[in-house]
CSV table of N, CA and C in Angstrom, one decimal:
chain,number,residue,atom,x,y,z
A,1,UNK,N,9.9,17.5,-5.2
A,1,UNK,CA,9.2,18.8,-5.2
A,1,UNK,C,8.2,18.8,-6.4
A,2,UNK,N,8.3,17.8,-7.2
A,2,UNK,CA,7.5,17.3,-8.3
A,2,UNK,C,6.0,18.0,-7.7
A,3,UNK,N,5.5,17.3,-6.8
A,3,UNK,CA,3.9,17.2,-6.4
A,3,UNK,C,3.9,18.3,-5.1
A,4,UNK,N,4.2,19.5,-5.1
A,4,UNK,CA,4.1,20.6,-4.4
A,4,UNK,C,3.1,21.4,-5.0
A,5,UNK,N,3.2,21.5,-6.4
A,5,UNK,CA,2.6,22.4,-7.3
A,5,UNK,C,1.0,21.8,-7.1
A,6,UNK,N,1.1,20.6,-8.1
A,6,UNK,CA,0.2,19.7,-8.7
A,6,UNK,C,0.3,18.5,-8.1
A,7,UNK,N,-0.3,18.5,-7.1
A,7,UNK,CA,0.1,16.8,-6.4
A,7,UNK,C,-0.1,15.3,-7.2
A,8,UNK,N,-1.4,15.1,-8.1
A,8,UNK,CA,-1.8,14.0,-9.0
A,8,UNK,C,-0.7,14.4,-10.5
A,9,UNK,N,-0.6,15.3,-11.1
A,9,UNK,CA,0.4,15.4,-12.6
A,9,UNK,C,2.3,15.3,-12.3
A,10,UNK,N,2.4,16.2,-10.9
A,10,UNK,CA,3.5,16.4,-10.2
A,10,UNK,C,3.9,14.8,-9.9
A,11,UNK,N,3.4,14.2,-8.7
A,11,UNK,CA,3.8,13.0,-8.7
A,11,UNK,C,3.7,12.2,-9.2
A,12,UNK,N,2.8,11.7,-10.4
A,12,UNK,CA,3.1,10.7,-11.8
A,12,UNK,C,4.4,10.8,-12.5
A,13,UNK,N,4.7,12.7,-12.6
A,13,UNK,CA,6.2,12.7,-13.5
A,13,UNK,C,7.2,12.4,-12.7
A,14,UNK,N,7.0,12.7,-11.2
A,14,UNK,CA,8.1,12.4,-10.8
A,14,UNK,C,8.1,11.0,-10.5
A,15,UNK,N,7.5,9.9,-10.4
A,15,UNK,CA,7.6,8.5,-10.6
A,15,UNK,C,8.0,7.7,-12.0
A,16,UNK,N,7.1,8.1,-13.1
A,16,UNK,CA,7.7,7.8,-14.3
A,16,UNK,C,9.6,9.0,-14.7
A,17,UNK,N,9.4,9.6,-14.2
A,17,UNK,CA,11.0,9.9,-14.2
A,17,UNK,C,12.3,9.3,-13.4
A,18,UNK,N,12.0,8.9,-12.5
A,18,UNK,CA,12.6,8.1,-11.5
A,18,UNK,C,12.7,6.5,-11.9
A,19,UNK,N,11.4,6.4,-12.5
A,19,UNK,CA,11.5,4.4,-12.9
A,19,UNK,C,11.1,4.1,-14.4
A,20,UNK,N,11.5,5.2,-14.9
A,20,UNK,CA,11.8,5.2,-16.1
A,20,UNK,C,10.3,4.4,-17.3
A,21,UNK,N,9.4,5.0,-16.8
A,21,UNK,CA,7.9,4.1,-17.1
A,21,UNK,C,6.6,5.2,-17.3
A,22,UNK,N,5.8,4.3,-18.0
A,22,UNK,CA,5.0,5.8,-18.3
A,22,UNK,C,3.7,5.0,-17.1
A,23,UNK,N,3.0,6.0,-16.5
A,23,UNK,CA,2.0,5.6,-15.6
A,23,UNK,C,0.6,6.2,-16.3
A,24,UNK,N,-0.4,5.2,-16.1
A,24,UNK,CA,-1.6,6.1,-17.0
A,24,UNK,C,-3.0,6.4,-15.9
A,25,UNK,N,-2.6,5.2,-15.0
A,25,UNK,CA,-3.8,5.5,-13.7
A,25,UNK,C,-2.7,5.7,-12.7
A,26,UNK,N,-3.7,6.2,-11.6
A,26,UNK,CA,-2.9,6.6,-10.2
A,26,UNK,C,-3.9,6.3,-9.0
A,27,UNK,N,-3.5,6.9,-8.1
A,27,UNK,CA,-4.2,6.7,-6.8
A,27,UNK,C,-3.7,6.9,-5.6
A,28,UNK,N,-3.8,8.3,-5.3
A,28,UNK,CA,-3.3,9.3,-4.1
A,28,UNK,C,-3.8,9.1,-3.2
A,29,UNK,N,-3.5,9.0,-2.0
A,29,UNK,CA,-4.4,8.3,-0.3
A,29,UNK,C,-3.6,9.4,0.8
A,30,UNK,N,-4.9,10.4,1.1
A,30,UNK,CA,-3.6,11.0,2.1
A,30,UNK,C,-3.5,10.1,3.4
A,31,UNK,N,-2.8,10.2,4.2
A,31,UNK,CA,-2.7,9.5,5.3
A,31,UNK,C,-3.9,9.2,6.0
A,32,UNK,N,-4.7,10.0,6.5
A,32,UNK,CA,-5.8,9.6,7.5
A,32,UNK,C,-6.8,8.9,6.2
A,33,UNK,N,-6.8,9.2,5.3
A,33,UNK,CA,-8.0,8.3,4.3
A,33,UNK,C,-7.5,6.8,3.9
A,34,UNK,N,-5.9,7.0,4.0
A,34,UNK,CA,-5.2,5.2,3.9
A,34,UNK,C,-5.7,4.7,5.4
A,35,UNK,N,-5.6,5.2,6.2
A,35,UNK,CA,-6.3,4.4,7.5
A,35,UNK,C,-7.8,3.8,7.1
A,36,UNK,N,-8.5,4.6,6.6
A,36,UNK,CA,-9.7,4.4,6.4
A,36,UNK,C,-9.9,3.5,5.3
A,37,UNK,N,-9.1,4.0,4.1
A,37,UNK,CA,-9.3,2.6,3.4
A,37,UNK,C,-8.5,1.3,3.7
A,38,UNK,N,-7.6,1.3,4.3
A,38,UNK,CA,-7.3,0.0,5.0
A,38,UNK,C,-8.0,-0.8,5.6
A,39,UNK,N,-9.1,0.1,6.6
A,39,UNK,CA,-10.3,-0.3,7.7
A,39,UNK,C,-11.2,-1.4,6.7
A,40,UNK,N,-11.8,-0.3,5.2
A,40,UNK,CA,-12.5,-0.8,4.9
A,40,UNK,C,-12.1,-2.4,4.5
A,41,UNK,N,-11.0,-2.7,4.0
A,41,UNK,CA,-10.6,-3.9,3.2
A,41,UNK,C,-10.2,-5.1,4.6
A,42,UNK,N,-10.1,-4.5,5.9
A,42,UNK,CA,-10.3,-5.7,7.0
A,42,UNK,C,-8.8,-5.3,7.2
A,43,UNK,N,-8.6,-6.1,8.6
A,43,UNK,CA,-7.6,-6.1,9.6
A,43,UNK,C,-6.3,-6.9,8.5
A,44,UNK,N,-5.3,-6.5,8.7
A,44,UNK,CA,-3.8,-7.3,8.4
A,44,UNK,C,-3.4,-8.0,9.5
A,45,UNK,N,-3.3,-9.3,9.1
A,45,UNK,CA,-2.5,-9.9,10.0
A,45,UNK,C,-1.1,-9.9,10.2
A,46,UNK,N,-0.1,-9.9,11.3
A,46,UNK,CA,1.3,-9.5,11.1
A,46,UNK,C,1.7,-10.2,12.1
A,47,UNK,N,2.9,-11.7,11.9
A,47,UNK,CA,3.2,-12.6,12.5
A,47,UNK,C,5.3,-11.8,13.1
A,48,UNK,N,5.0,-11.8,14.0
A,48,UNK,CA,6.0,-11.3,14.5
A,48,UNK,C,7.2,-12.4,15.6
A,49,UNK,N,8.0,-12.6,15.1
A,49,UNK,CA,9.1,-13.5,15.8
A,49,UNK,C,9.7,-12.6,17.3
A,50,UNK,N,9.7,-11.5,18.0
A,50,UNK,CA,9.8,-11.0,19.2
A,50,UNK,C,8.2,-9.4,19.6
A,51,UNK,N,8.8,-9.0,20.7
A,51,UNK,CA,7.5,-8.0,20.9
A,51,UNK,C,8.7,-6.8,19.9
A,52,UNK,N,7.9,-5.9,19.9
A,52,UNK,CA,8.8,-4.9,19.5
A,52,UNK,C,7.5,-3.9,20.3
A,53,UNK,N,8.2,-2.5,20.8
A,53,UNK,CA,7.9,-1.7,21.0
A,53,UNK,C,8.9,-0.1,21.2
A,54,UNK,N,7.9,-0.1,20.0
A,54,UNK,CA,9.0,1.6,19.2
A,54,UNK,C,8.1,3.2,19.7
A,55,UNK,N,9.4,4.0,20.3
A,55,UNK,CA,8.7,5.0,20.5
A,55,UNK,C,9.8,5.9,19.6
A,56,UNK,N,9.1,6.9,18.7
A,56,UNK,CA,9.9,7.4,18.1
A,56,UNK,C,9.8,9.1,18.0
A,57,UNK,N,10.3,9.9,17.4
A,57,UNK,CA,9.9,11.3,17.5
A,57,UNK,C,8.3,11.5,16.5
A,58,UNK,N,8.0,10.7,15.8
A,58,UNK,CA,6.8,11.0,15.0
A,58,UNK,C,5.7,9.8,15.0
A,59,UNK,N,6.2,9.1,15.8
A,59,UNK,CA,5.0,7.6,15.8
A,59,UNK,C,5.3,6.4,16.8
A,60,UNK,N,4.2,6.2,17.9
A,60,UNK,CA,4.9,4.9,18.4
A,60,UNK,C,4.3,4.1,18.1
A,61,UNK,N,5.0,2.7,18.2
A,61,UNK,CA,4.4,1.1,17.8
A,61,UNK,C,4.7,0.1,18.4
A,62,UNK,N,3.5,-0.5,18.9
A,62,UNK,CA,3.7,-1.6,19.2
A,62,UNK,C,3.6,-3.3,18.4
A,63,UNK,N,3.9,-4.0,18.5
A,63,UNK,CA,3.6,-5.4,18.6
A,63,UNK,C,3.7,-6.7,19.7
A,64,UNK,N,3.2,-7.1,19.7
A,64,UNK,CA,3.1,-8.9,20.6
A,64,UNK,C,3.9,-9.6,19.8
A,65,UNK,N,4.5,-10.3,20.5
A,65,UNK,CA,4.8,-11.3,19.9
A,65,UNK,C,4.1,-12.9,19.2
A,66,UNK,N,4.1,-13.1,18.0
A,66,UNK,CA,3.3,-14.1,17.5
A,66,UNK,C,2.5,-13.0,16.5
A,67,UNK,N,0.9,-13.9,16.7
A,67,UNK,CA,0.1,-13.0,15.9
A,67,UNK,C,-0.6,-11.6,16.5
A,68,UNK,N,-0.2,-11.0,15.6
A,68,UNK,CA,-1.0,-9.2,15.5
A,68,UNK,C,-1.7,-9.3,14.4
A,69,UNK,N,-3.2,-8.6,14.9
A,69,UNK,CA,-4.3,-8.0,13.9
A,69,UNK,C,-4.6,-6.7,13.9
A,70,UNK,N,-3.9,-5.7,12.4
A,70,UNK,CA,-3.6,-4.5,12.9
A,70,UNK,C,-4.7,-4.0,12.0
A,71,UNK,N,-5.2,-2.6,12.5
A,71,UNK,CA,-6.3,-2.0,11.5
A,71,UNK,C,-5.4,-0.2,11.1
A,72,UNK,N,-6.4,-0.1,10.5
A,72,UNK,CA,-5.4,0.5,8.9
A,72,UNK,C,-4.5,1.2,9.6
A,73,UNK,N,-4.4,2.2,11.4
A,73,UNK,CA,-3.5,3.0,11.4
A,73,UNK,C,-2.5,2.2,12.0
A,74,UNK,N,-2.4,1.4,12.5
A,74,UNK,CA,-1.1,0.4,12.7
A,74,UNK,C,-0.8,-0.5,11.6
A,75,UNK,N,-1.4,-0.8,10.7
A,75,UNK,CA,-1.0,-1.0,9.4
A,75,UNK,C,0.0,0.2,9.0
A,76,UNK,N,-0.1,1.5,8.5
A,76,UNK,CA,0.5,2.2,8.3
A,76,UNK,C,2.0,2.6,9.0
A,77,UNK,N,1.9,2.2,10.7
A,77,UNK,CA,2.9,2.2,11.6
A,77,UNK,C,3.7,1.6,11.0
A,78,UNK,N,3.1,0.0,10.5
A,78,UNK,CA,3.7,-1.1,10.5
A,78,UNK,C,5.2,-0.7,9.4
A,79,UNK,N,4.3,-0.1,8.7
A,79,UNK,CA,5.1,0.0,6.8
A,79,UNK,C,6.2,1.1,7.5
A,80,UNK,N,5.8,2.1,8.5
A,80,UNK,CA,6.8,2.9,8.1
A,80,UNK,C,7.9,2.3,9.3
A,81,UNK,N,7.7,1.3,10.4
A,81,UNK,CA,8.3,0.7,11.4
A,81,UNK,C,9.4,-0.2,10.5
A,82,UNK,N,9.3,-0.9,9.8
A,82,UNK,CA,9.7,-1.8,9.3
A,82,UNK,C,11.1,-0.7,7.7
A,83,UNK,N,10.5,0.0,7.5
A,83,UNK,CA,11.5,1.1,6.3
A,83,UNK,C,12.2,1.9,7.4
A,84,UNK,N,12.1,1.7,8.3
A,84,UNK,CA,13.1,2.9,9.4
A,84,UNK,C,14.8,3.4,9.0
A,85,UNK,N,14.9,2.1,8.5
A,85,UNK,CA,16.2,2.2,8.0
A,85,UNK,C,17.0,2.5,7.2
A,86,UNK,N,16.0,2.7,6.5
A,86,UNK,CA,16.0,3.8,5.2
A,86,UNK,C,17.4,2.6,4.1
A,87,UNK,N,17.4,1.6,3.6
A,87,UNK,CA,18.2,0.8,2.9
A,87,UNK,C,17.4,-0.1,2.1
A,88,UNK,N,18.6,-1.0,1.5
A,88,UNK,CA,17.5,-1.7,0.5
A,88,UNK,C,16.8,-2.7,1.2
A,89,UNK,N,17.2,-3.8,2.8
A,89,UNK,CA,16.8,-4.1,3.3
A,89,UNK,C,15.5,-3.4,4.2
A,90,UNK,N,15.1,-2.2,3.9
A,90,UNK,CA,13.8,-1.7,4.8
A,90,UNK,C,13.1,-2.0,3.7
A,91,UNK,N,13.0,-1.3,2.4
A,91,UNK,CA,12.4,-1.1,1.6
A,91,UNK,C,12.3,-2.5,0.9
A,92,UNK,N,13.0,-3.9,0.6
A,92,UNK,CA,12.4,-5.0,0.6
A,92,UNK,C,11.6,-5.3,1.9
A,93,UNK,N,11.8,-5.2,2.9
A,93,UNK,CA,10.5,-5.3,4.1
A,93,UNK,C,9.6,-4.8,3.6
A,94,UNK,N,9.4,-3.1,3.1
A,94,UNK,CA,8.4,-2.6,2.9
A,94,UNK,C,7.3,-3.2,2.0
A,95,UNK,N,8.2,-3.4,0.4
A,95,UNK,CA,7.6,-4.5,-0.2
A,95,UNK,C,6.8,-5.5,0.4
A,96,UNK,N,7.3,-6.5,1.1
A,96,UNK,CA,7.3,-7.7,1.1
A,96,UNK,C,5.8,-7.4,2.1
A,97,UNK,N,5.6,-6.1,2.9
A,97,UNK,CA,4.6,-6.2,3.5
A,97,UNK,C,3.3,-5.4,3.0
A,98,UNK,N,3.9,-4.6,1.9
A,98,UNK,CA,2.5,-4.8,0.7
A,98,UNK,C,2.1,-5.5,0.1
A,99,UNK,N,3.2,-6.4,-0.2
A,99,UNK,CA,2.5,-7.0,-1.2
A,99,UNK,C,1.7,-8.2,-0.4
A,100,UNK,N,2.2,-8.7,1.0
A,100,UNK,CA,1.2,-9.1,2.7
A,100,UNK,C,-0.1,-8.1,1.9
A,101,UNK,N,0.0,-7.6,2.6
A,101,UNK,CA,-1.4,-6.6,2.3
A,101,UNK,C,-2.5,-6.6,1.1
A,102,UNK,N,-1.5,-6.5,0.1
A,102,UNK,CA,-2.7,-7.3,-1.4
A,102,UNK,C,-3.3,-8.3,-1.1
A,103,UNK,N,-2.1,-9.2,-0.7
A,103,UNK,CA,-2.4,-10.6,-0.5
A,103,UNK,C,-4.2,-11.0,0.3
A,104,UNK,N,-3.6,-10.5,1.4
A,104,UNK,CA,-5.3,-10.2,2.5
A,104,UNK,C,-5.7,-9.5,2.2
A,105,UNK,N,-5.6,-8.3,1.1
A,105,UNK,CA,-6.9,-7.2,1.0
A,105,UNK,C,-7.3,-7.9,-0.8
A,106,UNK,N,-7.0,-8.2,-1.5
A,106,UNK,CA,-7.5,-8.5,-2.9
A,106,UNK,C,-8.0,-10.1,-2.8
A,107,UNK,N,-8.7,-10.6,-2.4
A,107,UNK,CA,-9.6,-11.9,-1.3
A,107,UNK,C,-10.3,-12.2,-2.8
A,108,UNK,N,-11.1,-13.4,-2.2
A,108,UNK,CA,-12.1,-13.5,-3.4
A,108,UNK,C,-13.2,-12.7,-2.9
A,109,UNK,N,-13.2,-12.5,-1.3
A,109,UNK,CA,-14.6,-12.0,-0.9
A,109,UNK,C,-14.6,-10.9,-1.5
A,110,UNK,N,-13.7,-10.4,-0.9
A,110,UNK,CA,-13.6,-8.6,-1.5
A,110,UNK,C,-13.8,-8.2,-3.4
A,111,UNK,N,-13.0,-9.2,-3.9
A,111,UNK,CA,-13.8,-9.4,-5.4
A,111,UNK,C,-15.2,-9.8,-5.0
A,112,UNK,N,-15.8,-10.4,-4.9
A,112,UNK,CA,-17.2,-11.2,-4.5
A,112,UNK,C,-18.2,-9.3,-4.3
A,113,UNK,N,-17.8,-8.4,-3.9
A,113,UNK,CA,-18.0,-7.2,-3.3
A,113,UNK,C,-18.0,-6.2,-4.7
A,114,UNK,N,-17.0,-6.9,-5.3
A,114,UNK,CA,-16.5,-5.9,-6.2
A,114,UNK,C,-17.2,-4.1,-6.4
A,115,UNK,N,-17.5,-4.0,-7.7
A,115,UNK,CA,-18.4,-2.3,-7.1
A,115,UNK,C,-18.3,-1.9,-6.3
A,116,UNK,N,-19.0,-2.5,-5.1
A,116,UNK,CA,-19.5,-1.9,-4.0
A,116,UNK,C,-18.3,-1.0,-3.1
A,117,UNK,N,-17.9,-2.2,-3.1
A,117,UNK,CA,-16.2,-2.1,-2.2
A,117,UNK,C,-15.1,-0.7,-3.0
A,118,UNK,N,-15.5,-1.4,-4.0
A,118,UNK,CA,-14.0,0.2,-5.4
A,118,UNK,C,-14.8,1.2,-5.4
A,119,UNK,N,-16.1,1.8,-5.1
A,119,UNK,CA,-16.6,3.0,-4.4
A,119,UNK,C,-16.4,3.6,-3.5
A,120,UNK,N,-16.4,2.5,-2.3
A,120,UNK,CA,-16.0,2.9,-1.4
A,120,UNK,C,-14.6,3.5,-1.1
A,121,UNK,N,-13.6,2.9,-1.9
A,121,UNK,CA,-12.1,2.8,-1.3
A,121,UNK,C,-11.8,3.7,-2.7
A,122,UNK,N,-12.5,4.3,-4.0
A,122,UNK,CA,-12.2,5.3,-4.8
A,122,UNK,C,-12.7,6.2,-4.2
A,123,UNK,N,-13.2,6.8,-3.5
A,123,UNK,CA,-14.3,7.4,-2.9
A,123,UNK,C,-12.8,8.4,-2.0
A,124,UNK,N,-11.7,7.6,-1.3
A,124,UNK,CA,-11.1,8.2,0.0
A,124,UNK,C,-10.0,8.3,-1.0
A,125,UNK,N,-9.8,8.3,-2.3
A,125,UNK,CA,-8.8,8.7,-2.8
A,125,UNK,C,-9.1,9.7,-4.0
A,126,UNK,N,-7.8,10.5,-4.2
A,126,UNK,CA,-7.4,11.3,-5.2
A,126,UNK,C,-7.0,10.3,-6.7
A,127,UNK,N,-7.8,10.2,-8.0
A,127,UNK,CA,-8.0,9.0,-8.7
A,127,UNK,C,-8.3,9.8,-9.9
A,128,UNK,N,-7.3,8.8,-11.2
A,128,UNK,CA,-7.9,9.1,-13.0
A,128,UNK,C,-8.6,7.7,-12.7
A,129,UNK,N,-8.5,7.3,-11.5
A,129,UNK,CA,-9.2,5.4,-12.1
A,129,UNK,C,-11.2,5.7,-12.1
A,130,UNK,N,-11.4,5.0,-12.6
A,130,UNK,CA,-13.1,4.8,-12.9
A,130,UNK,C,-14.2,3.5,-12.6
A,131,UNK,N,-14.7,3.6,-12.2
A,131,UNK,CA,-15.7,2.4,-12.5
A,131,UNK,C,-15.1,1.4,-13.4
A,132,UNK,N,-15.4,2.1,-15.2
A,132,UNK,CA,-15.2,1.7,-16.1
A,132,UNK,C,-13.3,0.9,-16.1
A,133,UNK,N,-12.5,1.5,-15.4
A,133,UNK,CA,-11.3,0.9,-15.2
A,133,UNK,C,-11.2,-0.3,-14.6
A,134,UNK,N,-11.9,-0.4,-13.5
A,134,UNK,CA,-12.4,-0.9,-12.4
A,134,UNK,C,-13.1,-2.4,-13.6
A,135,UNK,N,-14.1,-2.0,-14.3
A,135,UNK,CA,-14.4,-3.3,-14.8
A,135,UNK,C,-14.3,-3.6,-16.0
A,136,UNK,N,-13.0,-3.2,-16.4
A,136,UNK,CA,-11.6,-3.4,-17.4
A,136,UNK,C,-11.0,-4.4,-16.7
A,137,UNK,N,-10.5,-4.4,-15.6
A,137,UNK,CA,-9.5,-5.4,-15.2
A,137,UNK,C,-10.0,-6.1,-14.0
A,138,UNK,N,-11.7,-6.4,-13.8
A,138,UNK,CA,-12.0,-7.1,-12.7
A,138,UNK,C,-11.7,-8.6,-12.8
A,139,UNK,N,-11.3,-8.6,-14.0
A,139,UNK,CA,-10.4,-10.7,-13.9
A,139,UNK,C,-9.5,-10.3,-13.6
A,140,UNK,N,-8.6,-9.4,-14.0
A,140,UNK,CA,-7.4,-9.2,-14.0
A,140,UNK,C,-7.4,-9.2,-12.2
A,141,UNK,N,-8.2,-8.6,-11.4
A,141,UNK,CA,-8.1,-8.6,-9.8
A,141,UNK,C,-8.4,-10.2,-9.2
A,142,UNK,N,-9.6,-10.5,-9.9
A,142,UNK,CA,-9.7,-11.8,-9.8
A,142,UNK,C,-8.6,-12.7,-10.0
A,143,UNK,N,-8.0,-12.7,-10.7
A,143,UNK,CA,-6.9,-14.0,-11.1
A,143,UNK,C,-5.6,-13.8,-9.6
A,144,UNK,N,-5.6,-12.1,-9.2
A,144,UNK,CA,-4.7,-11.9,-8.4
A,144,UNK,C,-5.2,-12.5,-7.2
A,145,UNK,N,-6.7,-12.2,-6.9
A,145,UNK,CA,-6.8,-13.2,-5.7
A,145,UNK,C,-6.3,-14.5,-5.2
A,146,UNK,N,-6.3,-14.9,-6.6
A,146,UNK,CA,-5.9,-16.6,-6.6
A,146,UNK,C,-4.8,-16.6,-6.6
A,147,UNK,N,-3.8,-15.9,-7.2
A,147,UNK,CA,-2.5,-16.7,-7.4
A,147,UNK,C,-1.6,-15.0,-6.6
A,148,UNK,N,-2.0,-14.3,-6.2
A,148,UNK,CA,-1.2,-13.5,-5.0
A,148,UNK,C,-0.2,-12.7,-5.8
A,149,UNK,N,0.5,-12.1,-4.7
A,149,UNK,CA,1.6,-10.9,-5.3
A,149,UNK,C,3.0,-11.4,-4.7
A,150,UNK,N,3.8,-10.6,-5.2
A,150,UNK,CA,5.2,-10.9,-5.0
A,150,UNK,C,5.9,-9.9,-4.6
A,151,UNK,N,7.3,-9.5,-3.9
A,151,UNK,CA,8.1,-8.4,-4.0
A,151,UNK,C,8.7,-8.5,-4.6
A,152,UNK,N,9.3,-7.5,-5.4
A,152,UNK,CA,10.3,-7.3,-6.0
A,152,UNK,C,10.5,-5.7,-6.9
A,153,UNK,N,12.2,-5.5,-6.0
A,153,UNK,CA,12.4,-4.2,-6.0
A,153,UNK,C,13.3,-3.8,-7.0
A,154,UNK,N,12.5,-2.6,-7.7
A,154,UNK,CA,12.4,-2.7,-9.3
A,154,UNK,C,14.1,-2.0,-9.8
A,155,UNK,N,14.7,-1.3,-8.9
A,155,UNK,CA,15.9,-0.8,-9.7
A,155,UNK,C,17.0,-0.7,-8.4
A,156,UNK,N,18.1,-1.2,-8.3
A,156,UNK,CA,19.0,-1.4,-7.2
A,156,UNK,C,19.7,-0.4,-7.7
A,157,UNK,N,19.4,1.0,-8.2
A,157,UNK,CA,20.8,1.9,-7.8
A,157,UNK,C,20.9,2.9,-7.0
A,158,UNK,N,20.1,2.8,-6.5
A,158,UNK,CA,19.5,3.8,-5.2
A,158,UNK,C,20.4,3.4,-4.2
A,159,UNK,N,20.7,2.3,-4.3
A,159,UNK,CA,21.8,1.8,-3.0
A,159,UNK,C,23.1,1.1,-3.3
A,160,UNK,N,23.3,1.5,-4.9
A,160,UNK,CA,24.9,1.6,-4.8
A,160,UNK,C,25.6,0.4,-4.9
């Protein structure tokens, strides 16, 4: 209920209260603008070992079996298809398929873009981030292109 009031101050405390961490940038995406910025950073690929096809009370989803090329609003299916479960196994899926998603969206191309691109995708969000932040840590994005992201889920006592 943190971010009912104050959505950007509300939900920083209530994250750094929860994970015990102080946050000093942010970056709020309401749902239809994460489609949009997902669009902008290119299709996810999502390799699937059977078809699945989920119809549920608030979203249906498909997949093929093998490879899927999803754009941002079945990207978004994807994350909440895969957390259905609501356990620590959904929520390592969930991980494991953002940090998929860094992986293909923080590219060298998309560095190669830089500016142009973090206008665009600051642009659809609610943000203390800047330009100036932006080209504070454009090695720091760069190095990630190269050497990628990982999961890993930061506090196991949520599940006991």
């Amino acid at each position: 209920t943190y971010y009912t009031k104050d959505a950007e101050s509300g939900l920083v405390k209530a994250l750094e209260d929860s994970s015990k961490s102080t946050i000093d940038r942010y970056v709020i995406v309401s749902e239809d603008n994460y489609k949009k910025f997902m669009n902008c950073l290119g299709t996810v690929t999502v390799t699937s070992s059977e078809a699945v096809n989920y119809t549920g009370t608030d979203f249906t989803f498909t997949l093929f079996q093998g490879e899927n090329k999803l754009s941002g609003e079945n990207v978004l299916k994807y994350i909440r298809y895969v957390g259905l479960n609501n356990n620590k196994t959904a929520y390592e899926n969930q991980a494991q398929v953002i940090c998929n998603i860094l992986n293909m969206s923080i590219t060298t191309t998309n560095i190669e873009k830089g500016e142009t691109l973090f206008d665009s995708l600051i642009n659809l969000a609610d943000s203390n981030i800047s330009v100036i932040d932006y080209s504070k840590y454009a090695d720091f994005l760069s190095d990630c292109a190269y050497k990628g992201f990982t999961a890993k889920i930061a506090s196991e006592s949520r599940f006991g």
